[in-house]
Coordinates of C-alpha atoms in Angstrom, one line a residue:
M1 CA -0.2 -0.2 0.2
K2 CA 1.4 3.2 -1.0
V3 CA 0.3 6.7 0.9
Q4 CA 1.2 9.8 -0.2
V5 CA 0.2 12.8 2.4
H6 CA -0.5 16.8 1.1
D7 CA -1.1 19.9 3.6
V8 CA -4.4 21.5 2.2
T9 CA -4.6 24.0 4.8
E10 CA -3.5 24.4 8.4
I11 CA -5.1 21.7 10.2
T12 CA -6.5 20.0 7.0
R13 CA -5.0 16.6 5.1
K14 CA -5.8 14.7 2.1
L15 CA -4.3 10.8 1.5
D16 CA -3.6 9.4 -2.2
I17 CA -3.9 6.1 -0.6
T18 CA -3.2 3.1 -3.0
V19 CA -4.5 -0.2 -2.6
P20 CA -2.6 -3.1 -4.5
A21 CA -4.4 -5.2 -7.0
E22 CA -3.8 -8.4 -5.2
E23 CA -6.0 -7.5 -2.6
V24 CA -8.4 -6.1 -4.7
R25 CA -9.0 -9.3 -6.5
V26 CA -9.5 -11.1 -3.0
A27 CA -11.9 -8.0 -1.9
L28 CA -13.7 -8.7 -4.9
E29 CA -13.9 -12.3 -4.5
Q30 CA -15.2 -12.2 -1.0
A31 CA -18.1 -9.5 -2.1
Y32 CA -19.5 -11.8 -4.7
Y33 CA -19.0 -14.9 -2.9
T34 CA -21.6 -12.5 -0.1
V35 CA -23.8 -11.1 -2.7
G36 CA -24.4 -14.6 -3.7
T37 CA -25.6 -16.1 -0.9
K38 CA -28.7 -13.3 -1.0
A39 CA -28.5 -13.6 -4.6
S40 CA -32.1 -14.3 -5.6
L41 CA -32.0 -15.3 -9.3
K42 CA -34.3 -17.9 -11.4
G43 CA -32.4 -21.4 -12.1
F44 CA -30.1 -21.1 -9.6
R45 CA -30.1 -22.0 -5.7
P46 CA -29.1 -19.5 -3.3
G47 CA -25.3 -19.6 -2.9
K48 CA -24.5 -21.5 -6.1
V49 CA -24.9 -18.5 -8.5
P50 CA -22.0 -18.5 -10.9
K51 CA -19.8 -15.2 -10.9
E52 CA -20.1 -14.5 -14.6
V53 CA -23.6 -14.1 -13.8
L54 CA -23.8 -12.4 -10.6
Q55 CA -21.3 -9.9 -12.7
L56 CA -24.2 -9.2 -15.5
H57 CA -26.6 -8.7 -12.1
Y58 CA -24.9 -7.5 -9.1
R59 CA -21.5 -6.0 -10.3
Q60 CA -22.5 -3.1 -8.8
D61 CA -23.3 -4.4 -5.1
A62 CA -20.6 -6.3 -5.3
E63 CA -18.3 -3.6 -6.0
E64 CA -19.6 -0.9 -3.7
Q65 CA -19.1 -3.8 -1.1
A66 CA -15.6 -4.3 -2.0
I67 CA -15.1 -0.4 -1.9
Q68 CA -16.2 -0.1 1.6
N69 CA -14.5 -3.4 2.9
L70 CA -10.9 -2.6 1.5
V71 CA -11.2 1.4 2.8
N72 CA -12.4 0.0 6.5
S73 CA -8.8 -2.1 6.1
S74 CA -6.5 0.3 4.2
Y75 CA -7.4 3.8 5.9
P76 CA -6.7 2.7 10.0
K77 CA -3.1 1.0 8.2
A78 CA -2.4 4.4 6.1
L79 CA -3.3 6.5 9.2
E80 CA -0.7 4.5 11.2
S81 CA 1.9 4.9 8.5
V82 CA 2.3 8.2 7.9
S83 CA 1.8 8.7 12.1
I84 CA -0.9 10.8 11.3
S85 CA -4.1 11.1 14.5
P86 CA -7.3 12.8 12.9
V87 CA -9.7 14.5 14.8
S88 CA -12.8 14.0 12.2
Y89 CA -13.8 11.5 10.0
P90 CA -12.6 10.9 6.6
Q91 CA -14.4 12.6 3.7
I92 CA -13.5 9.4 1.0
A93 CA -13.6 10.0 -2.9
V94 CA -12.8 7.0 -4.7
R95 CA -10.5 7.6 -7.7
H96 CA -10.4 4.4 -9.4
F97 CA -11.3 0.6 -8.9
R98 CA -11.2 -1.8 -11.3
E99 CA -11.1 -5.4 -11.3
G100 CA -7.5 -6.3 -12.0
E101 CA -5.7 -3.2 -11.4
D102 CA -4.5 -0.8 -8.0
F103 CA -7.6 1.0 -5.9
T104 CA -6.8 4.4 -5.5
Y105 CA -8.7 6.8 -3.1
E106 CA -8.2 10.1 -1.8
A107 CA -9.2 10.3 2.2
T108 CA -9.7 14.2 3.6
I109 CA -9.0 14.5 7.0
E110 CA -9.0 17.3 10.2
I111 CA -5.8 17.2 12.3
R112 CA -5.3 18.9 15.7
P113 CA -3.4 22.4 15.0
T114 CA -0.3 23.0 16.4
I115 CA -0.2 25.8 19.0
E116 CA 2.1 27.9 20.6
P117 CA 0.3 29.4 23.4
K118 CA 1.9 33.1 24.3
G119 CA 0.3 35.8 26.4
Y120 CA -0.7 33.7 29.4
T121 CA 0.9 34.5 32.5
G122 CA -0.7 37.7 34.0
L123 CA -4.1 38.0 32.9
P124 CA -6.2 40.0 34.4
L125 CA -9.2 37.9 35.9
T126 CA -12.5 39.3 38.4
K127 CA -12.8 36.3 41.5
N128 CA -16.6 36.5 43.3
S129 CA -16.7 36.5 46.5
I130 CA -17.5 32.3 48.1
E131 CA -18.9 33.7 51.4
V132 CA -22.1 32.0 52.2
S133 CA -24.9 34.2 52.9
E134 CA -27.6 33.8 56.1
K135 CA -29.9 34.7 52.8
E136 CA -28.5 31.6 50.7
L137 CA -28.6 29.7 53.8
E138 CA -32.5 30.2 54.8
E139 CA -32.8 29.5 51.3
T140 CA -30.8 26.0 50.9
L141 CA -32.4 25.0 54.2
K142 CA -36.2 25.7 52.6
H143 CA -35.2 23.7 49.8
L144 CA -34.8 21.3 52.2
Q145 CA -37.9 21.1 53.8
E146 CA -39.9 21.1 50.4
R147 CA -38.4 17.5 50.0
A148 CA -39.0 16.7 52.7
A149 CA -42.6 17.5 52.7
Q150 CA -45.7 15.8 53.9
L151 CA -48.5 15.7 50.7
I152 CA -51.9 16.1 52.2
P153 CA -55.1 15.4 50.6
V154 CA -57.2 18.8 50.0
E155 CA -60.2 18.0 52.0
E156 CA -61.8 21.7 51.4
K157 CA -64.3 22.2 48.3
R158 CA -61.8 23.8 46.2
G159 CA -59.4 24.4 42.6
A160 CA -56.2 23.3 42.0
Q161 CA -53.8 26.6 42.8
E162 CA -49.9 27.4 43.2
K163 CA -48.0 24.9 45.0
D164 CA -50.9 22.1 45.0
V165 CA -49.4 19.0 44.1
V166 CA -51.8 17.2 40.8
I167 CA -51.9 13.6 40.4
F168 CA -53.8 13.6 36.6
D169 CA -54.1 11.7 33.6
Y170 CA -53.8 13.0 30.2
E171 CA -54.2 12.4 26.1
A172 CA -53.1 14.7 23.8
F173 CA -55.4 15.4 20.5
H174 CA -54.7 17.5 17.3
D175 CA -57.3 18.2 14.5
G176 CA -59.8 15.8 16.5
K177 CA -57.5 12.8 16.5
P178 CA -54.9 11.1 18.8
L179 CA -51.8 11.8 19.0
Q180 CA -50.3 8.5 19.1
G181 CA -48.2 7.3 22.5
T182 CA -49.5 10.9 24.0
K183 CA -51.8 8.4 26.7
T184 CA -50.5 9.1 30.2
E185 CA -52.4 7.8 33.5
G186 CA -51.1 8.9 37.3
Y187 CA -48.8 12.5 35.9
I188 CA -47.4 14.3 39.5
A189 CA -46.9 17.8 38.8
E190 CA -46.4 20.6 41.4
I191 CA -48.0 24.1 39.9
G192 CA -45.8 26.8 39.8
Q193 CA -42.1 24.4 39.8
K194 CA -42.9 25.4 35.4
A195 CA -42.3 21.8 34.6
L196 CA -44.9 22.3 32.7
I197 CA -45.3 24.4 29.8
A198 CA -46.8 27.6 30.8
D199 CA -50.2 26.6 28.9
F200 CA -50.9 23.5 30.3
E201 CA -50.2 24.9 33.7
K202 CA -52.5 27.8 33.7
G203 CA -55.1 25.9 32.6
L204 CA -54.7 23.3 35.4
I205 CA -55.5 26.4 37.5
G206 CA -58.5 25.6 39.1
I207 CA -59.3 22.2 38.0
M208 CA -61.4 20.1 41.0
A209 CA -60.6 16.7 41.8
G210 CA -62.6 14.0 39.8
E211 CA -62.9 17.1 36.9
K212 CA -62.2 16.7 33.2
R213 CA -61.2 19.3 31.5
P214 CA -59.7 20.5 27.9
I215 CA -56.5 21.9 27.7
D216 CA -55.4 24.0 24.6
V217 CA -51.7 24.3 24.2
T218 CA -49.9 26.6 21.3
Y219 CA -46.3 25.1 20.9
P220 CA -43.9 27.8 19.5
G221 CA -42.6 26.7 15.4
D222 CA -39.3 25.9 17.7
W223 CA -40.2 23.4 20.2
T224 CA -37.9 20.5 20.1
D225 CA -40.8 18.0 19.7
K226 CA -41.9 18.2 15.6
N227 CA -44.8 16.2 16.1
T228 CA -46.2 19.4 17.8
A229 CA -44.4 22.3 17.1
G230 CA -46.4 25.3 15.7
K231 CA -49.7 23.4 16.3
T232 CA -52.3 24.2 18.8
V233 CA -53.0 20.7 21.1
R234 CA -55.6 20.1 23.2
Y235 CA -55.0 18.1 25.8
E236 CA -58.2 16.0 27.6
V237 CA -56.9 16.0 31.6
T238 CA -59.0 14.7 34.2
L239 CA -57.7 15.1 37.6
K240 CA -57.5 12.4 40.1
E241 CA -56.2 13.7 43.2
L242 CA -55.6 16.8 44.5
K243 CA -52.8 17.7 48.0
S244 CA -51.0 20.4 49.4
K245 CA -47.6 20.4 50.8
K246 CA -47.1 20.5 54.5
L247 CA -43.2 21.5 55.2
P248 CA -41.7 19.6 58.0
D249 CA -40.9 22.5 61.0
L250 CA -36.7 23.3 61.0
N251 CA -36.0 21.7 63.9
D252 CA -33.2 19.4 66.0
D253 CA -36.1 17.0 65.2
F254 CA -36.0 17.6 60.9
A255 CA -31.9 17.4 61.4
K256 CA -32.5 14.0 63.1
D257 CA -34.9 12.6 60.0
L258 CA -32.1 14.2 57.3
G259 CA -29.4 11.8 58.8
S260 CA -26.4 11.8 61.4
F261 CA -26.9 15.5 62.8
N262 CA -27.8 15.5 66.1
N263 CA -29.3 19.1 66.1
L264 CA -30.3 21.8 63.6
Q265 CA -27.3 24.0 64.2
E266 CA -24.9 20.7 62.7
L267 CA -27.1 20.3 59.8
K268 CA -26.8 24.6 59.3
D269 CA -22.7 23.9 59.7
K270 CA -23.1 20.7 57.2
V271 CA -25.4 22.9 55.0
K272 CA -23.1 26.2 55.0
A273 CA -19.8 24.0 54.5
Q274 CA -21.3 22.2 50.8
M275 CA -22.6 25.1 49.4
G276 CA -19.0 26.9 49.8
E277 CA -17.7 24.1 48.7
E278 CA -20.1 24.0 45.2
K279 CA -19.4 28.4 45.2
E280 CA -15.9 27.4 45.0
I281 CA -15.6 25.1 42.1
R282 CA -18.3 27.7 40.5
E283 CA -15.8 30.3 41.1
K284 CA -13.4 28.0 39.6
N285 CA -15.1 27.2 36.3
H286 CA -16.1 31.7 35.9
L287 CA -12.2 31.6 36.5
A288 CA -11.1 29.3 34.0
R289 CA -13.3 30.8 31.3
Q290 CA -12.4 33.8 31.9
V291 CA -8.4 32.8 31.1
V292 CA -9.9 31.2 28.0
E293 CA -11.8 34.3 26.5
K294 CA -9.3 36.0 27.1
L295 CA -6.0 34.6 25.5
Q296 CA -8.5 33.2 22.4
E297 CA -8.3 36.9 21.6
K298 CA -4.4 36.9 21.7
N299 CA -3.8 33.7 20.6
Q300 CA -5.4 33.0 17.0
I301 CA -6.4 29.5 16.3
T302 CA -8.5 27.6 13.2
V303 CA -10.6 24.8 15.1
P304 CA -11.3 21.9 13.6
Q305 CA -14.7 21.1 13.2
G306 CA -14.5 17.4 13.4
M307 CA -13.4 18.9 17.2
I308 CA -16.4 21.2 17.7
E309 CA -18.8 18.1 16.8
M310 CA -17.3 15.8 18.9
E311 CA -17.5 18.0 22.0
L312 CA -21.2 19.1 20.8
D313 CA -22.1 15.0 20.9
L314 CA -19.5 14.6 23.9
M315 CA -22.1 17.5 26.0
F316 CA -25.3 16.2 24.4
R317 CA -25.2 13.1 26.0
Q318 CA -24.0 13.8 29.3
W319 CA -26.9 16.5 29.1
L320 CA -29.5 13.8 27.7
A321 CA -28.2 11.4 30.7
S322 CA -29.2 14.3 33.1
I323 CA -32.7 14.2 31.8
R324 CA -33.3 10.6 30.7
A325 CA -33.9 9.4 34.7
E326 CA -37.2 11.3 34.8
N327 CA -38.1 11.5 31.6
Q328 CA -38.9 9.0 28.4
F329 CA -38.3 10.1 24.6
T330 CA -38.8 8.1 21.5
Q331 CA -35.9 8.4 19.4
E332 CA -37.3 10.9 16.8
Q333 CA -37.8 13.4 20.1
I334 CA -34.1 12.9 20.5
H335 CA -33.3 13.3 17.3
A336 CA -34.8 16.1 17.0
A337 CA -33.8 17.7 20.5
Q338 CA -30.0 16.8 19.2
E339 CA -30.2 18.9 16.2
E340 CA -31.6 21.7 18.6
F341 CA -29.3 21.6 21.0
F342 CA -26.3 21.5 18.2
K343 CA -27.2 24.8 17.3
K344 CA -27.7 26.7 20.7
N345 CA -24.5 25.0 21.7
E346 CA -22.2 25.1 19.0
E347 CA -20.3 28.7 20.1
E348 CA -20.2 27.0 24.1
A349 CA -18.6 23.5 22.1
K350 CA -16.2 25.5 20.3
L351 CA -15.0 28.3 22.8
R352 CA -14.5 24.7 25.0
V353 CA -12.2 22.9 22.6
I354 CA -10.1 26.1 22.6
G355 CA -10.1 26.2 25.9
G356 CA -8.0 21.8 25.5
L357 CA -6.2 23.0 22.6
L358 CA -4.9 26.1 24.5
F359 CA -4.7 24.5 28.5
D360 CA -2.7 21.4 26.2
G361 CA -0.2 23.9 24.2
I362 CA 0.1 25.7 27.8
S363 CA 1.4 22.4 29.4
K364 CA 3.9 21.2 26.7
K365 CA 5.3 24.5 26.9
E366 CA 5.6 24.6 30.6
G367 CA 6.4 21.3 31.4
I368 CA 3.1 20.1 33.3
A369 CA 3.2 16.4 33.6
V370 CA 0.6 13.6 35.5
T371 CA 2.1 11.1 37.3
L372 CA 0.7 7.8 37.6
E373 CA 0.6 8.2 41.3
E374 CA -1.9 11.6 40.7
V375 CA -3.9 9.2 38.8
E376 CA -4.3 6.4 41.1
K377 CA -5.1 9.0 43.6
R378 CA -7.7 10.8 41.2
I379 CA -9.3 7.2 40.8
E380 CA -9.3 6.7 45.1
E381 CA -11.1 9.8 45.6
L382 CA -13.9 8.6 42.8
A383 CA -13.7 5.0 44.2
T384 CA -14.3 7.4 47.9
R385 CA -17.0 8.9 46.3
S386 CA -19.1 6.0 44.7
G387 CA -18.4 3.5 47.9
Q388 CA -16.6 1.4 45.3
P389 CA -13.2 0.1 46.5
F390 CA -10.9 1.5 45.2
E391 CA -8.9 -2.1 43.3
T392 CA -12.2 -2.3 41.5
L393 CA -12.7 0.3 40.3
K394 CA -9.0 1.1 39.2
K395 CA -9.2 -2.6 37.8
Q396 CA -12.1 -1.3 35.7
Y397 CA -10.1 1.9 34.9
Q398 CA -7.4 -0.5 33.4
E399 CA -9.7 -2.9 31.7
K400 CA -11.1 0.2 29.7
N401 CA -8.4 2.3 28.9
L402 CA -9.4 5.1 31.0
Y403 CA -6.6 6.3 32.4
P404 CA -5.4 8.4 29.7
G405 CA -8.3 10.5 30.6
I406 CA -7.8 11.1 33.7
E407 CA -5.1 11.8 33.0
A408 CA -5.9 14.6 30.7
S409 CA -8.3 16.1 32.7
L410 CA -6.1 16.2 35.4
R411 CA -2.9 17.9 33.3
E412 CA -5.6 20.4 31.9
E413 CA -6.7 21.5 35.5
K414 CA -2.6 22.0 36.9
T415 CA -2.2 23.8 33.8
L416 CA -5.1 25.8 34.7
D417 CA -4.1 26.2 38.0
F418 CA -0.4 27.9 36.9
V419 CA -2.3 29.8 35.0
L420 CA -4.3 31.3 37.9
S421 CA -0.9 31.3 39.8
K422 CA 0.3 33.7 37.1
A423 CA -2.6 35.9 37.0
K424 CA -3.6 39.1 38.6
I425 CA -6.8 38.5 40.6
K426 CA -9.1 41.0 41.9
M427 CA -12.6 40.4 44.3
S428 CA -15.4 41.8 42.3
K429 CA -17.4 44.3 44.6

């Protein structure tokens, strides 16, 4: 196999790949055999059709299959032979294919840009306070009370109102016809939490237990579910139960019920400490974003589209996993949501890629490295958080080849710490 590399742009390479005629012959033989096992021709049993007859009827199918197999087998070897690691799927263009002759094709790919970072010391940054105010603590404790609230059936004869919990059945209709897959029983929602689209939530106000009520919802044109986008849908709703929330008193008994706390003060101290840690993490992320935005101005970087798409895919999968536990989606809904997500988050994904490239360049320039001990210490921390034995998790990471990912994450963290140590940070007012 012969491979020639052509520089198209700073981040684009074109590979001219030539596959020997003998490999073409073998690939075609295999393709005709596979096609022959499925071919249905009058006068011949499956798998017994002569090659000459197959060539008359299935030449295109066999050649397409042979080309696909040859590309799949030769492309990785071609990359390895010229030591190129692409960051995008290849664009393949067949140049010449004929039985008995060499097969030639082009593969156009994107590669990581070479970064020579500059201007990363003395960056002017602003930092917010990580102190937890009494008001913030009170709000968090209020949320804990809400989570521990009892649901009490509403005895008085009244309709649903703000903060009530409603349990209802519903089915959606458009133009008088039911929408497939929308019939739902025992749906639970709290009015005022904005978990439902505004028209629907507004329509629930005043509904009484046992009442059947139509609620019309007009969806915006850019709604993620294309089946309802831009349409007015009628929901036939039956309220099964109406409940109000009774919050527990904020006292020592409440603290004891939540866990290993002897009194309310211990709970407050623990909650405040956790809030401080969360603020510190958020503030570190805020500083990191400032760093990337300021370095982007100082360093002109051509970002491969393939890297942006991979980051978008990762972001979407993380977002989908975070909401999937409480929601069921069809493949069509997931596809529609993905399209919308990609449109809205492309710039964010690009910024993340730029940050990764810059931190990688800085770490190389400054000789910032991560040891095996540091990687395994991080795995030990993850094991402690998840309640798994360290050796068990360590073995899983080794078997799944996850050490490089941990190493890259730690190196980026250390690089950010280095840049922050050289920055001019002011507390915001």
